[in-house]
Amino acid sequence: ATLEAELLAAQLAFPSEVDSTEVLAHVVATAAVNRVNLRQVQAQEPITTEVGNGTYLVLPYEVEVEGELEALASFLVDLEAGPISTLTLDEISIMALPTPTPDAEATVAANTAPTILVDPVLYRVSLELTVFVRQAEPGDTEPTPGGTSISPAERASQLRELLEEARQEDDWERAISILLVLRQIDPADDTLDDQLLEAYLLQAARRFAASQYDQAAADYRAALALDPDNAEAIAALGSMNALTPTATPRSTRTPTPTPSGAWATPSPWPFYMRVRA
């Protein structure tokens, strides 16, 4: 434990002089490159922590992404191996997203071959991301992000340019990631929620058309989180629920009349194995 603390302290000898917007931009860019859906990136209040004999200011974030397993693995590697040398990942959890499956009882009742289930292709990763900004000074009482290489307004302007490029390319996945970060940087912009809602709906419609129903449903639910009364999302989710496999109707053939006499005596054997005495 002492050796690990010394190694980390050596790594932090020259902490990253970055601000929060640079960290957010790095997360967005890494998600876009690896083609994963950035569902959440939430900046927390800066904190102080002791490492070895030093006390450091830390920028913590909560991040949630979805995508294929290989893409998510690349995202995590690139996130930590990027230009921010003191960025670390912690509390990483991964879960498979549910996929609709046929009703097992209905399958048996219909006397059909059982369905072989395959592993879901989409996963969700949640993690805590921290950046050690600089060594705290004795007078620090309210930690603030270090670094002034670019102002939040300048960073927001850069992201809006990237957002416009994503719109022109119909890359709504990337647009959603950028808008999530813009909401963090510029919470006073009351147009961002409407833009994010539009992006979710367009992305969902594209995925629905490609029969990617699980991903489309996730986007429609995200749209409803922004606008619970959105008619388009409600109607689309209703359509997808109708597509979900349901119980197979039973045969409507007229049943064979109930036998009488000796044939009516209960028997543990199937009909075709019974003979008259």
mmCIF file of C-alpha atoms in Angstrom, residues 129-249:
data_model
loop_
_atom_site.group_PDB
_atom_site.id
_atom_site.type_symbol
_atom_site.label_atom_id
_atom_site.label_comp_id
_atom_site.label_asym_id
_atom_site.label_seq_id
_atom_site.Cartn_x
_atom_site.Cartn_y
_atom_site.Cartn_z
ATOM 1 C CA LEU A 129 -13.859 9.204 -13.315
ATOM 2 C CA THR A 130 -11.458 11.371 -11.324
ATOM 3 C CA VAL A 131 -8.812 13.858 -12.383
ATOM 4 C CA PHE A 132 -6.105 14.976 -9.961
ATOM 5 C CA VAL A 133 -5.798 18.638 -10.851
ATOM 6 C CA ARG A 134 -3.041 20.056 -8.691
ATOM 7 C CA GLN A 135 -1.589 19.907 -5.222
ATOM 8 C CA ALA A 136 -3.743 21.751 -2.730
ATOM 9 C CA GLU A 137 -2.294 24.797 -1.034
ATOM 10 C CA PRO A 138 -2.624 25.512 2.701
ATOM 11 C CA GLY A 139 -5.116 28.306 2.077
ATOM 12 C CA ASP A 140 -7.483 26.240 -0.055
ATOM 13 C CA THR A 141 -10.924 26.036 1.551
ATOM 14 C CA GLU A 142 -13.209 25.663 -1.458
ATOM 15 C CA PRO A 143 -11.442 23.602 -4.121
ATOM 16 C CA THR A 144 -11.831 24.947 -7.638
ATOM 17 C CA PRO A 145 -10.674 23.394 -10.900
ATOM 18 C CA GLY A 146 -7.166 24.330 -11.861
ATOM 19 C CA GLY A 147 -6.024 25.434 -15.267
ATOM 20 C CA THR A 148 -7.184 28.346 -17.365
ATOM 21 C CA SER A 149 -6.006 27.247 -20.795
ATOM 22 C CA ILE A 150 -9.488 27.790 -22.229
ATOM 23 C CA SER A 151 -12.602 29.402 -20.803
ATOM 24 C CA PRO A 152 -15.929 27.568 -20.496
ATOM 25 C CA ALA A 153 -17.413 29.955 -23.074
ATOM 26 C CA GLU A 154 -14.655 29.128 -25.563
ATOM 27 C CA ARG A 155 -15.049 25.408 -24.923
ATOM 28 C CA ALA A 156 -18.819 25.680 -25.407
ATOM 29 C CA SER A 157 -18.243 27.501 -28.692
ATOM 30 C CA GLN A 158 -15.956 24.705 -29.898
ATOM 31 C CA LEU A 159 -18.501 22.072 -28.930
ATOM 32 C CA ARG A 160 -21.263 23.922 -30.782
ATOM 33 C CA GLU A 161 -19.132 23.825 -33.921
ATOM 34 C CA LEU A 162 -18.708 20.076 -33.472
ATOM 35 C CA LEU A 163 -22.449 19.784 -32.869
ATOM 36 C CA GLU A 164 -23.195 21.509 -36.159
ATOM 37 C CA GLU A 165 -20.839 19.118 -37.955
ATOM 38 C CA ALA A 166 -22.621 16.160 -36.372
ATOM 39 C CA ARG A 167 -25.986 17.536 -37.491
ATOM 40 C CA GLN A 168 -24.808 17.973 -41.071
ATOM 41 C CA GLU A 169 -23.543 14.386 -41.090
ATOM 42 C CA ASP A 170 -26.759 13.074 -39.466
ATOM 43 C CA ASP A 171 -24.558 11.660 -36.716
ATOM 44 C CA TRP A 172 -27.140 11.881 -33.950
ATOM 45 C CA GLU A 173 -25.209 9.568 -31.671
ATOM 46 C CA ARG A 174 -22.357 12.065 -31.575
ATOM 47 C CA ALA A 175 -24.777 14.998 -31.351
ATOM 48 C CA ILE A 176 -26.345 13.499 -28.231
ATOM 49 C CA SER A 177 -22.931 13.126 -26.575
ATOM 50 C CA ILE A 178 -22.018 16.745 -27.320
ATOM 51 C CA LEU A 179 -25.376 18.074 -26.123
ATOM 52 C CA LEU A 180 -25.032 16.194 -22.828
ATOM 53 C CA VAL A 181 -21.753 17.986 -22.194
ATOM 54 C CA LEU A 182 -23.053 21.365 -23.352
ATOM 55 C CA ARG A 183 -25.803 21.106 -20.745
ATOM 56 C CA GLN A 184 -23.083 20.787 -18.114
ATOM 57 C CA ILE A 185 -21.011 23.680 -19.448
ATOM 58 C CA ASP A 186 -23.840 26.093 -20.239
ATOM 59 C CA PRO A 187 -26.850 25.293 -18.022
ATOM 60 C CA ALA A 188 -28.343 28.722 -18.778
ATOM 61 C CA ASP A 189 -28.984 27.761 -22.420
ATOM 62 C CA ASP A 190 -32.649 26.741 -22.318
ATOM 63 C CA THR A 191 -32.573 25.507 -25.936
ATOM 64 C CA LEU A 192 -30.331 22.539 -25.211
ATOM 65 C CA ASP A 193 -33.081 20.308 -23.815
ATOM 66 C CA ASP A 194 -35.155 20.789 -26.969
ATOM 67 C CA GLN A 195 -32.127 20.029 -29.143
ATOM 68 C CA LEU A 196 -31.363 16.926 -27.095
ATOM 69 C CA LEU A 197 -34.977 15.780 -27.370
ATOM 70 C CA GLU A 198 -34.848 16.204 -31.148
ATOM 71 C CA ALA A 199 -31.579 14.256 -31.352
ATOM 72 C CA TYR A 200 -32.959 11.369 -29.282
ATOM 73 C CA LEU A 201 -36.076 11.149 -31.476
ATOM 74 C CA LEU A 202 -34.106 11.210 -34.732
ATOM 75 C CA GLN A 203 -31.634 8.625 -33.469
ATOM 76 C CA ALA A 204 -34.474 6.426 -32.216
ATOM 77 C CA ALA A 205 -36.327 6.616 -35.540
ATOM 78 C CA ARG A 206 -33.188 5.575 -37.410
ATOM 79 C CA ARG A 207 -32.620 2.615 -35.117
ATOM 80 C CA PHE A 208 -36.265 1.591 -35.309
ATOM 81 C CA ALA A 209 -36.060 1.572 -39.112
ATOM 82 C CA ALA A 210 -32.973 -0.664 -38.827
ATOM 83 C CA SER A 211 -34.903 -3.091 -36.550
ATOM 84 C CA GLN A 212 -32.638 -2.169 -33.619
ATOM 85 C CA TYR A 213 -35.633 -2.139 -31.306
ATOM 86 C CA ASP A 214 -33.814 -2.292 -27.966
ATOM 87 C CA GLN A 215 -31.586 0.657 -28.802
ATOM 88 C CA ALA A 216 -34.492 2.591 -30.282
ATOM 89 C CA ALA A 217 -36.557 1.983 -27.150
ATOM 90 C CA ALA A 218 -33.718 3.284 -24.968
ATOM 91 C CA ASP A 219 -33.576 6.480 -27.031
ATOM 92 C CA TYR A 220 -37.342 6.942 -26.896
ATOM 93 C CA ARG A 221 -37.277 6.489 -23.121
ATOM 94 C CA ALA A 222 -34.518 9.087 -22.893
ATOM 95 C CA ALA A 223 -36.742 11.428 -24.919
ATOM 96 C CA LEU A 224 -39.622 10.820 -22.512
ATOM 97 C CA ALA A 225 -37.343 11.677 -19.596
ATOM 98 C CA LEU A 226 -37.032 15.136 -21.161
ATOM 99 C CA ASP A 227 -40.669 15.390 -22.278
ATOM 100 C CA PRO A 228 -42.970 12.859 -20.555
ATOM 101 C CA ASP A 229 -45.888 13.789 -22.842
ATOM 102 C CA ASN A 230 -44.025 13.486 -26.138
ATOM 103 C CA ALA A 231 -46.539 11.915 -28.511
ATOM 104 C CA GLU A 232 -43.952 10.562 -30.962
ATOM 105 C CA ALA A 233 -42.018 8.657 -28.298
ATOM 106 C CA ILE A 234 -45.187 7.311 -26.666
ATOM 107 C CA ALA A 235 -46.578 6.083 -29.994
ATOM 108 C CA ALA A 236 -43.272 4.510 -31.035
ATOM 109 C CA LEU A 237 -42.863 2.635 -27.753
ATOM 110 C CA GLY A 238 -46.427 1.378 -28.127
ATOM 111 C CA SER A 239 -45.609 0.096 -31.609
ATOM 112 C CA MET A 240 -42.527 -1.712 -30.336
ATOM 113 C CA ASN A 241 -44.483 -3.295 -27.496
ATOM 114 C CA ALA A 242 -46.836 -4.685 -30.123
ATOM 115 C CA LEU A 243 -43.834 -6.209 -31.910
ATOM 116 C CA THR A 244 -42.662 -8.000 -28.777
ATOM 117 C CA PRO A 245 -43.354 -11.749 -29.057
ATOM 118 C CA THR A 246 -46.521 -12.724 -27.177
ATOM 119 C CA ALA A 247 -48.245 -15.976 -26.438
ATOM 120 C CA THR A 248 -48.802 -18.068 -29.556
ATOM 121 C CA PRO A 249 -52.543 -18.678 -30.105
#
